[in-house]
C-alpha angles and dihedrals in degrees: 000000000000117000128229132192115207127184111213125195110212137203104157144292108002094052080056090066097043090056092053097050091054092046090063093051111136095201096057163025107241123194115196122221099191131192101198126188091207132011102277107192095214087054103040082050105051106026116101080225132005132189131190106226102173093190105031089231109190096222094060085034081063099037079057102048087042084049088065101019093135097055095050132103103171141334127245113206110193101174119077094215094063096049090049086047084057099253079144100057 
């Protein structure tokens, strides 16, 4: 089984679900890198690190992602505020 490292942006309930869908992946071993505006318990759980951004400010949402670069593959935003604030480019 191949691993995968995604960091996921999170805002709330629907990053929860994503996380979820891509733990139960049967093709491989995710670890979840995951940006959270508020402590969410699943994620905090379940993510390999987790770190409690409140604003989603774009800048620590980069010091994290630079943090763990090299076990990153891509990077899930769930949230629309960060991508219009350019977390994509």
């Amino acid at each position: 089984m191949d691993k995968i490292g995604v960091l996921l942006v999170s805002y709330g309930a629907r990053e929860v679900a994503m996380a979820d869908a891509l733990l139960r992946s049967k093709n491989h071993k995710v670890e979840l890198y995951v940006a959270d505006k508020q402590r969410n318990p699943y994620n905090a759980q379940h993510a390999t690190k987790h770190a409690v951004i409140p604003s989603l400010d774009i800048g620590e949402i980069a010091k994290f992602a630079q943090a763990n670069k090299e076990q990153l593959d891509f990077v899930l935003v769930g949230s629309e505020n960060p991508i219009i604030k350019g977390t994509a480019i």
